[in-house]
C-alpha positions as YAML, in Angstrom:
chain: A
units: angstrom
residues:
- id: 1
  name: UNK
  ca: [19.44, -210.04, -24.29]
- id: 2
  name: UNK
  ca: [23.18, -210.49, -24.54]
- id: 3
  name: UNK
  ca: [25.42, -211.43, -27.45]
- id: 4
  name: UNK
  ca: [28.76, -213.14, -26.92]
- id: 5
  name: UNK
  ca: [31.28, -212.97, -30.27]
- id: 6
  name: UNK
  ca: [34.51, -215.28, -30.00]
- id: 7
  name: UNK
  ca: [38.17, -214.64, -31.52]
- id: 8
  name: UNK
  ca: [41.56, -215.37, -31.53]
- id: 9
  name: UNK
  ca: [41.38, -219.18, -32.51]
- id: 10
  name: UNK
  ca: [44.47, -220.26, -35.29]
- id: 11
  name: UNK
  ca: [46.43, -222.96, -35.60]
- id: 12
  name: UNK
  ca: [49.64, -223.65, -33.90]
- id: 13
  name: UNK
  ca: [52.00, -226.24, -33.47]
- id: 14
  name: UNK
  ca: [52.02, -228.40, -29.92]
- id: 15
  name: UNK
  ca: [53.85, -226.34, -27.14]
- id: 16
  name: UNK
  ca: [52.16, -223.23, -28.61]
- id: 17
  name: UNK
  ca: [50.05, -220.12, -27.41]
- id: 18
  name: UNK
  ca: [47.16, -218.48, -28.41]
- id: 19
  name: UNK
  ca: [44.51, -216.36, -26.28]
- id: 20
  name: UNK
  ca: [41.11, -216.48, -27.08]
- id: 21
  name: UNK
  ca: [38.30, -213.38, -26.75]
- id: 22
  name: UNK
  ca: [35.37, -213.35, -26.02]
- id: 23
  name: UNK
  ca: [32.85, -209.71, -26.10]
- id: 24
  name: UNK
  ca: [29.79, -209.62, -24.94]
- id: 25
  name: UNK
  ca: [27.16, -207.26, -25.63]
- id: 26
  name: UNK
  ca: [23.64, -206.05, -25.22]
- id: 27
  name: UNK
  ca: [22.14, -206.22, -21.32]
- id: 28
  name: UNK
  ca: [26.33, -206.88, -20.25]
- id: 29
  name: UNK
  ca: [24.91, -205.80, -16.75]
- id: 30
  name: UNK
  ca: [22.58, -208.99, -16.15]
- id: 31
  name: UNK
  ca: [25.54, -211.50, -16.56]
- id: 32
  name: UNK
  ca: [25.96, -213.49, -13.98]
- id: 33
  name: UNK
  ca: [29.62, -215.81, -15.04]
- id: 34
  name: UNK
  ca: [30.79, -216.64, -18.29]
- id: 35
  name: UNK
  ca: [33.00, -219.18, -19.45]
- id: 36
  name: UNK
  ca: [34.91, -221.50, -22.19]
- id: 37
  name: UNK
  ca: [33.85, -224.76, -23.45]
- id: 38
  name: UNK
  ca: [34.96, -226.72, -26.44]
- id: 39
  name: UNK
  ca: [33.48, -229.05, -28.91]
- id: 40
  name: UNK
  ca: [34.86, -231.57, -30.87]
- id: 41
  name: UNK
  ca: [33.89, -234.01, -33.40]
- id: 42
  name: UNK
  ca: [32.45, -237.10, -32.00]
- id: 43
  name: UNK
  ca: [32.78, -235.75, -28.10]
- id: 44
  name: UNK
  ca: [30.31, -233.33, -26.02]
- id: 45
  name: UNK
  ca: [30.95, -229.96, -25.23]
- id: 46
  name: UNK
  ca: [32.90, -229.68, -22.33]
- id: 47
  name: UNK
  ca: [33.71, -227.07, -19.63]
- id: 48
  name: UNK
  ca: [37.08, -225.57, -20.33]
- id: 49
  name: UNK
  ca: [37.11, -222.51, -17.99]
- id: 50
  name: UNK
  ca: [34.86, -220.23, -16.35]
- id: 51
  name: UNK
  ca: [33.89, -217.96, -13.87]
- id: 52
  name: UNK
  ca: [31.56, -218.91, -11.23]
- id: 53
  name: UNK
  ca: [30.06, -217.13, -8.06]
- id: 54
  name: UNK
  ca: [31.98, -215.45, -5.83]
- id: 55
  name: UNK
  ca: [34.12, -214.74, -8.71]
- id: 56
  name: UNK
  ca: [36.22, -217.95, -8.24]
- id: 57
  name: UNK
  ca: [37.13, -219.93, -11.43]
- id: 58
  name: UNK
  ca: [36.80, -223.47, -12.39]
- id: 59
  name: UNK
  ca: [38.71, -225.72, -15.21]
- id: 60
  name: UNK
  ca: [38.62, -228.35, -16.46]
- id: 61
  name: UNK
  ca: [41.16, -231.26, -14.79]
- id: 62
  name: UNK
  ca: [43.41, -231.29, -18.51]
- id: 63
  name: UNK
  ca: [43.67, -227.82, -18.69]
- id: 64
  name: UNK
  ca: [44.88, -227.00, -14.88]
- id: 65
  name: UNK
  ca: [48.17, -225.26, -14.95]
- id: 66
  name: UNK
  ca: [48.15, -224.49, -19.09]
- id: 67
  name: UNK
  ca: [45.19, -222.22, -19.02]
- id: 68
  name: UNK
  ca: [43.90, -218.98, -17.77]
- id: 69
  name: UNK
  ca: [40.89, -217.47, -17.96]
- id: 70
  name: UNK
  ca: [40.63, -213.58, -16.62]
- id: 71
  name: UNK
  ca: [38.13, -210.69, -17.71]
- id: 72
  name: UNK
  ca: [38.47, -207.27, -17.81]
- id: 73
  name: UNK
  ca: [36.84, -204.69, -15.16]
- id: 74
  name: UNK
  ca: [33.63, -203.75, -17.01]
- id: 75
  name: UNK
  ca: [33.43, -207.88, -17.04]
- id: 76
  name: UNK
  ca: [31.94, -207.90, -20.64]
- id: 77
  name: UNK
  ca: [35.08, -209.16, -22.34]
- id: 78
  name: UNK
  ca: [36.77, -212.40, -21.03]
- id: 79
  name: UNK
  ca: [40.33, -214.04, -21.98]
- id: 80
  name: UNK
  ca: [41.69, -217.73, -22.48]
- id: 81
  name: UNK
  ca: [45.45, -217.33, -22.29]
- id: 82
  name: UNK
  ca: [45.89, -220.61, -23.58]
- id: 83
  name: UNK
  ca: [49.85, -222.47, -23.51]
- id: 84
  name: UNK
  ca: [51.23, -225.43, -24.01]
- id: 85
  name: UNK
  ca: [48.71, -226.36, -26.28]
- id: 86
  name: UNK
  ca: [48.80, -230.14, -27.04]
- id: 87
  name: UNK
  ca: [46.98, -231.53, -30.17]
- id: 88
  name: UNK
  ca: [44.49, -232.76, -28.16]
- id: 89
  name: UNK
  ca: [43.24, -229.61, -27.11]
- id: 90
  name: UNK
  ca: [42.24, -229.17, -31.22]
- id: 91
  name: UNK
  ca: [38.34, -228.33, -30.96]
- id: 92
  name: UNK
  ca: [35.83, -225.23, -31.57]
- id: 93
  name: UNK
  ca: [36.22, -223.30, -28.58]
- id: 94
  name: UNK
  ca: [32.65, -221.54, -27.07]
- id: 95
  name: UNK
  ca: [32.30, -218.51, -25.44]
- id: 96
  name: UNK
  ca: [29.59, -218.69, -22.68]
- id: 97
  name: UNK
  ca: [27.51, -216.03, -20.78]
- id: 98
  name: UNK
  ca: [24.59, -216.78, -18.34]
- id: 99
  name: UNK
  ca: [22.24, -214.78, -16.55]
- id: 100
  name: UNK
  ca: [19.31, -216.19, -14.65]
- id: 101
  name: UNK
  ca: [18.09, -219.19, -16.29]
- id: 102
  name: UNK
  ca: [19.00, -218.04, -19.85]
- id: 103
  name: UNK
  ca: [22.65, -218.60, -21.49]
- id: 104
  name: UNK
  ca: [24.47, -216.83, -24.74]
- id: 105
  name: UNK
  ca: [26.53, -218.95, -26.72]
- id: 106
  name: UNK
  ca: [28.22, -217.38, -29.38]
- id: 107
  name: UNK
  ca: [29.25, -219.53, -32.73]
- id: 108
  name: UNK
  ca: [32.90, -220.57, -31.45]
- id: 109
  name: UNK
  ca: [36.63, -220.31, -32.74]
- id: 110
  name: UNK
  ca: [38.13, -222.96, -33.86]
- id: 111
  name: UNK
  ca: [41.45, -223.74, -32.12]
- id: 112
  name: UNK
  ca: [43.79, -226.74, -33.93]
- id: 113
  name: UNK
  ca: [46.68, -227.76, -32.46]
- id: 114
  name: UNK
  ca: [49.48, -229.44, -34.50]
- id: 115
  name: UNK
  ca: [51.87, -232.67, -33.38]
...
């Protein structure tokens, strides 16, 4: 079993920073990738940023060049530098970890951006 725990969300005005955290815990050794998405009212989650095999990253098309996700060596703790941020960007941000079939979500940070 693994538990994920998010931080770091705040508000900020447009053209800001903030870097999100995310710890996981319990069997840290099964993970296979972990990842970002964000909800917001009225839309899906989406995909954000994560880490997939091969340990090559993917984002999502309207974060490209604003975002960075990175982990740490033990690869239980994993980063959003986010800049830039544009009030669009305002949702609950999701820390993901999978292993196998089976995923850890944890219960998100909310992240609102200002005009």
């Amino acid at each position: 079993q693994v538990q994920v725990v998010e931080s770091g969300g705040g508000t900020v005005q447009a053209g800001g920073s903030l870097r999100l955290t995310c710890a996981a815990s319990g069997s840290v050794l099964s993970i296979n990738n972990m990842g970002w998405y964000r909800g917001a009212p009225g839309k899906q989650r989406e995909l954000v940023a994560a880490f997939t095999s091969g340990g090559r990253t993917n984002y999502a098309d309207s974060v490209k060049g604003r975002f960075t996700i990175s982990r740490d060596g033990a690869k239980n703790t994993v980063y959003l530098q986010m800049n830039d941020l544009k009030p669009e960007d305002t949702a609950v941000y999701y820390c993901n970890a999978n292993w196998g079939p089976l995923n850890a979500w944890g219960r998100g940070t909310q992240v609102t951006v200002s005009s």
